[in-house]
C-alpha atoms as one frame of an Amber mdcrd trajectory, in Angstrom:
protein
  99.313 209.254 -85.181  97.661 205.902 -85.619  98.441 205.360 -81.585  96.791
 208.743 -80.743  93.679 207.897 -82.674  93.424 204.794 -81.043  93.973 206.276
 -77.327  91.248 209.357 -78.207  88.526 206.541 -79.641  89.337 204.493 -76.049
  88.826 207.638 -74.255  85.175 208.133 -76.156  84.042 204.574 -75.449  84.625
 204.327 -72.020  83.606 207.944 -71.067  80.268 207.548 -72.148  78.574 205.442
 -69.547  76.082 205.427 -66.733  78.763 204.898 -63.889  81.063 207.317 -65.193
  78.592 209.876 -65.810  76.795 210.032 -62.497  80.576 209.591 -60.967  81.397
 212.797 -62.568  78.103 214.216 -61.346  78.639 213.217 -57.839  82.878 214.601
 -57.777  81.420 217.710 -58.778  78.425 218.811 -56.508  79.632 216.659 -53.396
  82.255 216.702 -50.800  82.034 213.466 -50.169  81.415 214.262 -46.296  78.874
 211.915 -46.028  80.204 208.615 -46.758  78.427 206.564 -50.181  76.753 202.993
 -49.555  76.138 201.279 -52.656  72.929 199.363 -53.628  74.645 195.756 -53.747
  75.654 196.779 -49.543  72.719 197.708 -48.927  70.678 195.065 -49.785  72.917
 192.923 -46.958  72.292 195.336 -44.124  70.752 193.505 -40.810  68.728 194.849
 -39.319  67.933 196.917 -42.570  68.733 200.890 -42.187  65.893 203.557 -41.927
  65.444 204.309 -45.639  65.183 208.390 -46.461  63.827 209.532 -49.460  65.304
 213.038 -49.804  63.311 214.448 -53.045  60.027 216.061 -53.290  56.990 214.261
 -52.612  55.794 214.637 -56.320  58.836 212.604 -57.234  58.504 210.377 -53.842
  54.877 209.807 -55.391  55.914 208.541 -58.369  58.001 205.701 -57.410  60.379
 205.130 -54.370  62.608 202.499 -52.963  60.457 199.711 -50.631  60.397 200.719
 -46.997  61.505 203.885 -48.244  60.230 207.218 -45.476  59.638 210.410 -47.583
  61.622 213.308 -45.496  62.021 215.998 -48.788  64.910 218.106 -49.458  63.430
 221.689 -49.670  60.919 222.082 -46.525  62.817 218.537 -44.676  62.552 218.983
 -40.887  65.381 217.430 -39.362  63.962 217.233 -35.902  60.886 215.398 -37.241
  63.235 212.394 -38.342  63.720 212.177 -34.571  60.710 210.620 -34.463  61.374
 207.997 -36.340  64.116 206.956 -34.544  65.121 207.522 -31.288  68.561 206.164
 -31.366  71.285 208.000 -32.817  73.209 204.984 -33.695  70.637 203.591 -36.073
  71.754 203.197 -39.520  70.219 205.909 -42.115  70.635 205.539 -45.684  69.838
 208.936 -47.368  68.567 208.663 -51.440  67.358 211.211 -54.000  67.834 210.625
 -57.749  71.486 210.800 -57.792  73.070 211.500 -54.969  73.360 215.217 -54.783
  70.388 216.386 -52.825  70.486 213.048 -50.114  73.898 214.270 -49.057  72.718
 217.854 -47.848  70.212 216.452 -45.740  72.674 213.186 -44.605  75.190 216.578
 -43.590  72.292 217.822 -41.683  71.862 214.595 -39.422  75.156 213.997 -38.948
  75.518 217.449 -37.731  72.408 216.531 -35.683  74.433 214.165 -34.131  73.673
 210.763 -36.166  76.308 208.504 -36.528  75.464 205.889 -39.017  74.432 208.081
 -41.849  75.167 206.521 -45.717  74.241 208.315 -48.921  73.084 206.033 -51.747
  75.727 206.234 -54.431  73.903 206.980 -57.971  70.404 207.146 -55.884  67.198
 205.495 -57.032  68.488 206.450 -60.836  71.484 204.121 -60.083  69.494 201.466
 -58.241  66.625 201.191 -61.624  69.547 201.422 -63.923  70.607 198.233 -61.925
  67.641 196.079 -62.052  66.613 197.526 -58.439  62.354 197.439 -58.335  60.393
 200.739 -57.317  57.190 201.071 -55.868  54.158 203.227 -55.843  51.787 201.929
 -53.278  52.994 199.081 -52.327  53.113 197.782 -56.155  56.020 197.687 -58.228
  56.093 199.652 -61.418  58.667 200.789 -63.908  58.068 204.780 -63.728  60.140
 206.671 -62.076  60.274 210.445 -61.621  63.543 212.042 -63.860  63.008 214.960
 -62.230  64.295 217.426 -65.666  65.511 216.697 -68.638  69.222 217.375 -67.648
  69.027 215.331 -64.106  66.666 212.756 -66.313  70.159 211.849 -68.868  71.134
 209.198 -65.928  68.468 207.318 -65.728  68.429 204.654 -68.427  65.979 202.076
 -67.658  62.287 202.527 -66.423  60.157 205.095 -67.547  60.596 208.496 -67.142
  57.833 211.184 -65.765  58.479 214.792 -65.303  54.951 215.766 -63.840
């Protein structure tokens, strides 16, 4: 009995954290199809990737990643990105809070024909949980859009704004 206790408390401690959580998150609403970069890779990237934020611009207006190129998730035009780069074989990194919503779109341009298409593991929840600094013209600032209260439980550092 003693043993069981022990294994159950274990079980408790370790379930409860940031990684696990948005692990959990991201097994459940992804296929996985579009294959995860994580923030410590892509800080090493040369010559660094075109940078895709996939939530709304409210959000994107908040805060976003540096170098970061607002595309949106619900009105994103696929062909527009196109513009941006002409070369199919460029490296895209796809973010949104978590993860969820930057692997649609990242399925969209690889279906498009893009071959070097990443999606941010944890998002830019993952990368301020991680000491990662976000931006809101060009200055760095600690808010960072949570996006509801449910989607908002993962991010655990910076401040949170729903609107």
């Amino acid at each position: 009995m003693k043993q069981l206790f022990c294994i159950a408390i274990g079980l408790l401690c370790t379930s409860g954290t940031s990684q696990d959580s948005v692990k959990e998150v991201l097994d459940t609403y992804n296929d996985h199809s579009v294959e995860y970069i994580y923030g410590n890779q892509l800080a090493k990237l040369t010559p660094a990737p075109l940078l895709l934020d996939t939530r709304e611009k409210e959000e994107y207006d908040i805060s976003h990643l540096k170098d970061a190129i607002h595309v949106g998730f619900r009105e994103v035009n696929i062909s527009k990105i196109g513009k941006l780069t002409r070369d199919k074989n460029t490296t895209i990194v796809v973010y949104c809070s978590i993860g969820v919503r930057s692997e649609r779109i990242g399925k969209q341009l690889i279906a498009e024909g893009y071959t070097a298409v990443y999606n941010l593991y944890g998002g830019i929840f993952e990368g301020v949980n991680n000491g990662k600094k976000v931006y809101n013209n060009n200055k760095e600032t600690p808010k960072v859009h949570a996006y509801s209260k449910k989607w908002g439980a993962y991010l655990i550092k910076g401040t949170k704004v729903y609107d």
